[in-house]
Amino acid sequence: MLRATLLFVCLCAAVLTARAQTALDPALLERVRALAETAARAAAPASARVAVEIGQLDARLRLAPCAQVQPYLPPGMSMWGRTRIGLRCTEGSTRWNVTLPVRVAVFGKAVVATGPLPAGVNLSQDQLAMADIDIAAEPGAVFTEPGLLVGRVLARPLAAGDAVRAPALKSRQWFAAGETVQVLAVGEGFSVASEAQALGPGLEGQDVRVRFESGRVASGRAVGERRVELLL
């Protein structure tokens, strides 16, 4: 009986120790929240509202005691939607580095579908409305001007209230292969306009090769009706 009691006490102590090792100080959590909010606001519209929901560390972690924990933004990690904040021990017997899950919501006005829309539909004004949504809930840029979407074709279906995001739209073809296009070559402090022949179709936002009258071939981006931008 005594041995069983001692075993139970040891197990309880182990559980409490594990919890203490993965628990985070409230002040540290506020620093995490502030870091995530600041990073999210840097990419959000000025009028947007940011809300951060902080998750929990993996309960299986066994972190050594640390006098100073520094939150940081992992390289290449976007602070929109479901993401992670880094935590590293800078003052402790054992230096450790973990990540903490967070969910960042960014509420702002965006164009949404007024009703269910099938793929392939040509968007009209009455199918679009403005609504306050979490623009960080899904990947893809949103739109804030319904008029800019009139006549665009949906690449996938949308439910009522869904945001019309860039990936949901079919790419526009600005010109065909063989057409003469205006090429704007842009460098640091200068820009030069000239004409060239498109060697492929100019799809919205995609690179296309063009041939100049001199015979030189270059690659630029299709940015508009018979227009290519070439960054030098």
Short mmCIF file of C-alpha atoms in Angstrom, two decimals:
data_model
loop_
_atom_site.label_atom_id
_atom_site.label_comp_id
_atom_site.label_asym_id
_atom_site.label_seq_id
_atom_site.Cartn_x
_atom_site.Cartn_y
_atom_site.Cartn_z
CA MET A 1 0.00 0.00 0.00
CA LEU A 2 2.83 2.39 0.90
CA ARG A 3 4.65 1.55 -2.34
CA ALA A 4 1.51 2.26 -4.40
CA THR A 5 1.02 5.59 -2.62
CA LEU A 6 4.62 6.63 -3.30
CA LEU A 7 4.25 5.66 -6.97
CA PHE A 8 1.07 7.75 -7.24
CA VAL A 9 2.81 10.76 -5.67
CA CYS A 10 5.75 10.42 -8.06
CA LEU A 11 3.44 10.24 -11.06
CA CYS A 12 1.58 13.37 -9.92
CA ALA A 13 4.85 15.21 -9.45
CA ALA A 14 5.98 14.20 -12.94
CA VAL A 15 2.74 15.48 -14.45
CA LEU A 16 2.99 18.79 -12.57
CA THR A 17 6.62 19.16 -13.64
CA ALA A 18 5.72 18.53 -17.27
CA ARG A 19 2.98 21.13 -17.09
CA ALA A 20 5.35 23.64 -15.52
CA GLN A 21 7.92 22.98 -18.22
CA THR A 22 5.45 23.75 -21.01
CA ALA A 23 3.53 26.58 -19.27
CA LEU A 24 4.24 30.10 -20.51
CA ASP A 25 4.37 33.23 -18.42
CA PRO A 26 1.41 35.62 -19.05
CA ALA A 27 3.82 38.49 -19.68
CA LEU A 28 5.56 36.41 -22.35
CA LEU A 29 2.21 35.62 -23.98
CA GLU A 30 1.46 39.35 -24.19
CA ARG A 31 4.80 39.91 -25.91
CA VAL A 32 3.92 37.14 -28.36
CA ARG A 33 0.53 38.75 -29.01
CA ALA A 34 2.08 42.19 -29.55
CA LEU A 35 4.71 40.80 -31.93
CA ALA A 36 2.09 38.97 -34.01
CA GLU A 37 -0.21 42.02 -34.11
CA THR A 38 2.59 44.35 -35.20
CA ALA A 39 3.68 42.00 -37.98
CA ALA A 40 0.09 41.49 -39.17
CA ARG A 41 -0.69 45.23 -39.22
CA ALA A 42 2.36 45.88 -41.39
CA ALA A 43 0.65 44.00 -44.25
CA ALA A 44 -2.97 44.89 -43.41
CA PRO A 45 -5.13 47.80 -44.61
CA ALA A 46 -4.99 50.83 -42.32
CA SER A 47 -8.60 50.38 -41.16
CA ALA A 48 -8.31 46.62 -40.51
CA ARG A 49 -8.80 45.10 -37.07
CA VAL A 50 -6.31 42.43 -35.96
CA ALA A 51 -7.08 39.67 -33.46
CA VAL A 52 -4.52 37.12 -32.27
CA GLU A 53 -5.41 33.75 -30.75
CA ILE A 54 -2.47 32.06 -29.03
CA GLY A 55 -2.27 28.27 -28.97
CA GLN A 56 -0.30 25.98 -26.69
CA LEU A 57 3.08 24.32 -26.82
CA ASP A 58 3.23 20.61 -27.48
CA ALA A 59 2.54 18.92 -24.13
CA ARG A 60 5.31 16.41 -24.86
CA LEU A 61 7.99 19.11 -24.70
CA ARG A 62 10.36 19.03 -21.75
CA LEU A 63 11.84 22.51 -21.58
CA ALA A 64 14.61 23.34 -19.14
CA PRO A 65 14.00 26.35 -16.83
CA CYS A 66 14.85 29.63 -18.56
CA ALA A 67 15.32 33.11 -17.09
CA GLN A 68 14.81 34.90 -20.39
CA VAL A 69 12.63 33.72 -23.29
CA GLN A 70 12.69 35.76 -26.49
CA PRO A 71 9.78 35.61 -28.97
CA TYR A 72 10.70 36.13 -32.63
CA LEU A 73 9.28 35.86 -36.14
CA PRO A 74 10.54 32.73 -37.93
CA PRO A 75 12.11 33.64 -41.30
CA GLY A 76 9.65 33.50 -44.18
CA MET A 77 6.65 32.94 -41.88
CA SER A 78 3.60 35.06 -42.68
CA MET A 79 1.73 36.49 -39.68
CA TRP A 80 -1.70 35.91 -41.27
CA GLY A 81 -4.04 33.00 -40.58
CA ARG A 82 -2.67 29.91 -38.86
CA THR A 83 1.02 30.44 -38.28
CA ARG A 84 3.72 30.17 -35.59
CA ILE A 85 5.86 32.42 -33.38
CA GLY A 86 9.36 31.32 -32.38
CA LEU A 87 10.45 31.15 -28.75
CA ARG A 88 14.09 30.78 -27.79
CA CYS A 89 15.78 30.58 -24.41
CA THR A 90 18.59 33.13 -24.17
CA GLU A 91 19.40 32.75 -20.45
CA GLY A 92 19.30 29.25 -19.05
CA SER A 93 21.33 26.14 -18.31
CA THR A 94 20.10 24.67 -21.58
CA ARG A 95 19.36 26.83 -24.62
CA TRP A 96 16.22 25.71 -26.45
CA ASN A 97 14.23 26.92 -29.44
CA VAL A 98 10.57 26.04 -30.09
CA THR A 99 7.60 27.44 -31.99
CA LEU A 100 4.19 28.38 -30.60
CA PRO A 101 1.05 28.08 -32.78
CA VAL A 102 -1.00 31.26 -33.22
CA ARG A 103 -3.98 32.23 -35.34
CA VAL A 104 -4.04 35.79 -36.67
CA ALA A 105 -7.36 37.18 -37.95
CA VAL A 106 -7.40 40.41 -39.96
CA PHE A 107 -10.88 41.88 -40.30
CA GLY A 108 -11.51 44.35 -43.11
CA LYS A 109 -13.87 45.27 -45.95
CA ALA A 110 -13.65 43.08 -49.05
CA VAL A 111 -15.73 42.01 -52.04
CA VAL A 112 -17.82 38.88 -51.44
CA ALA A 113 -20.32 36.84 -53.45
CA THR A 114 -23.96 37.74 -52.76
CA GLY A 115 -25.03 34.16 -53.52
CA PRO A 116 -23.61 30.82 -54.68
CA LEU A 117 -21.67 31.22 -57.94
CA PRO A 118 -20.54 28.37 -60.22
CA ALA A 119 -17.14 28.13 -61.87
CA GLY A 120 -17.04 29.77 -65.29
CA VAL A 121 -19.55 32.52 -64.50
CA ASN A 122 -18.88 36.06 -65.76
CA LEU A 123 -19.16 38.27 -62.69
CA SER A 124 -21.74 41.06 -62.70
CA GLN A 125 -22.31 43.93 -60.30
CA ASP A 126 -25.40 42.38 -58.69
CA GLN A 127 -23.42 39.23 -57.79
CA LEU A 128 -20.94 41.22 -55.70
CA ALA A 129 -21.15 43.10 -52.41
CA MET A 130 -18.88 44.52 -49.71
CA ALA A 131 -18.63 42.82 -46.32
CA ASP A 132 -16.46 42.87 -43.21
CA ILE A 133 -14.57 39.55 -43.25
CA ASP A 134 -11.42 37.88 -41.98
CA ILE A 135 -9.23 38.52 -45.00
CA ALA A 136 -6.46 36.39 -43.49
CA ALA A 137 -8.66 33.28 -43.19
CA GLU A 138 -7.57 31.94 -46.60
CA PRO A 139 -4.62 32.53 -48.92
CA GLY A 140 -5.00 34.93 -51.82
CA ALA A 141 -5.46 38.68 -52.19
CA VAL A 142 -8.96 40.13 -51.74
CA PHE A 143 -10.53 43.03 -53.64
CA THR A 144 -12.04 46.26 -52.30
CA GLU A 145 -13.66 47.57 -55.52
CA PRO A 146 -16.54 45.45 -56.91
CA GLY A 147 -16.38 47.32 -60.23
CA LEU A 148 -12.89 45.97 -60.92
CA LEU A 149 -14.28 42.41 -60.93
CA VAL A 150 -17.20 42.92 -63.31
CA GLY A 151 -16.63 40.74 -66.38
CA ARG A 152 -13.99 38.56 -64.72
CA VAL A 153 -14.50 34.78 -64.94
CA LEU A 154 -14.49 32.51 -61.88
CA ALA A 155 -12.04 29.61 -61.97
CA ARG A 156 -13.79 27.82 -59.08
CA PRO A 157 -17.22 28.01 -57.43
CA LEU A 158 -17.95 30.33 -54.51
CA ALA A 159 -20.54 30.03 -51.74
CA ALA A 160 -22.66 32.97 -50.62
CA GLY A 161 -20.52 35.28 -48.49
CA ASP A 162 -17.20 33.91 -49.74
CA ALA A 163 -14.56 36.49 -50.50
CA VAL A 164 -13.66 36.82 -54.17
CA ARG A 165 -9.92 36.19 -53.99
CA ALA A 166 -7.34 36.39 -56.76
CA PRO A 167 -6.84 32.58 -57.01
CA ALA A 168 -10.61 32.18 -57.64
CA LEU A 169 -10.37 34.17 -60.88
CA LYS A 170 -9.21 32.95 -64.28
CA SER A 171 -6.12 34.75 -65.52
CA ARG A 172 -6.79 37.26 -68.28
CA GLN A 173 -4.91 36.98 -71.56
CA TRP A 174 -3.62 40.43 -72.43
CA PHE A 175 -2.25 39.50 -75.86
CA ALA A 176 -1.48 36.57 -78.14
CA ALA A 177 1.83 35.20 -79.41
CA GLY A 178 3.08 37.19 -82.38
CA GLU A 179 1.40 40.46 -81.40
CA THR A 180 3.32 43.70 -81.08
CA VAL A 181 3.50 44.82 -77.46
CA GLN A 182 4.69 47.89 -75.61
CA VAL A 183 7.64 47.04 -73.35
CA LEU A 184 8.51 49.28 -70.40
CA ALA A 185 12.04 48.58 -69.17
CA VAL A 186 12.38 49.83 -65.59
CA GLY A 187 15.65 50.30 -63.72
CA GLU A 188 16.85 52.27 -60.72
CA GLY A 189 15.95 55.87 -61.47
CA PHE A 190 14.96 55.41 -65.12
CA SER A 191 12.48 53.75 -67.50
CA VAL A 192 12.58 53.18 -71.27
CA ALA A 193 9.60 52.32 -73.50
CA SER A 194 9.94 50.38 -76.75
CA GLU A 195 8.09 47.87 -78.95
CA ALA A 196 8.71 44.15 -79.29
CA GLN A 197 7.05 41.00 -80.59
CA ALA A 198 5.51 38.62 -78.09
CA LEU A 199 6.91 35.09 -78.40
CA GLY A 200 4.09 33.61 -76.33
CA PRO A 201 0.64 34.48 -74.97
CA GLY A 202 0.56 37.26 -72.38
CA LEU A 203 -1.27 35.82 -69.38
CA GLU A 204 -2.03 38.14 -66.48
CA GLY A 205 0.83 38.29 -63.99
CA GLN A 206 2.95 35.70 -65.80
CA ASP A 207 6.33 36.06 -67.49
CA VAL A 208 6.50 36.12 -71.28
CA ARG A 209 9.42 36.31 -73.71
CA VAL A 210 9.57 39.13 -76.25
CA ARG A 211 11.86 39.82 -79.23
CA PHE A 212 13.02 43.36 -79.99
CA GLU A 213 13.68 44.68 -83.49
CA SER A 214 17.41 44.23 -82.87
CA GLY A 215 16.82 40.50 -82.43
CA ARG A 216 17.48 40.54 -78.69
CA VAL A 217 15.15 38.34 -76.65
CA ALA A 218 14.15 39.24 -73.10
CA SER A 219 11.65 38.05 -70.51
CA GLY A 220 9.15 40.38 -68.85
CA ARG A 221 5.78 40.27 -67.12
CA ALA A 222 2.43 40.78 -68.83
CA VAL A 223 0.81 43.66 -66.94
CA GLY A 224 -1.95 44.92 -69.23
CA GLU A 225 -3.46 45.10 -72.70
CA ARG A 226 -0.44 44.56 -75.01
CA ARG A 227 1.85 45.78 -72.22
CA VAL A 228 4.94 44.09 -70.77
CA GLU A 229 7.09 45.27 -67.87
CA LEU A 230 10.76 44.38 -67.88
CA LEU A 231 12.69 44.93 -64.63
CA LEU A 232 16.41 45.62 -65.10
#
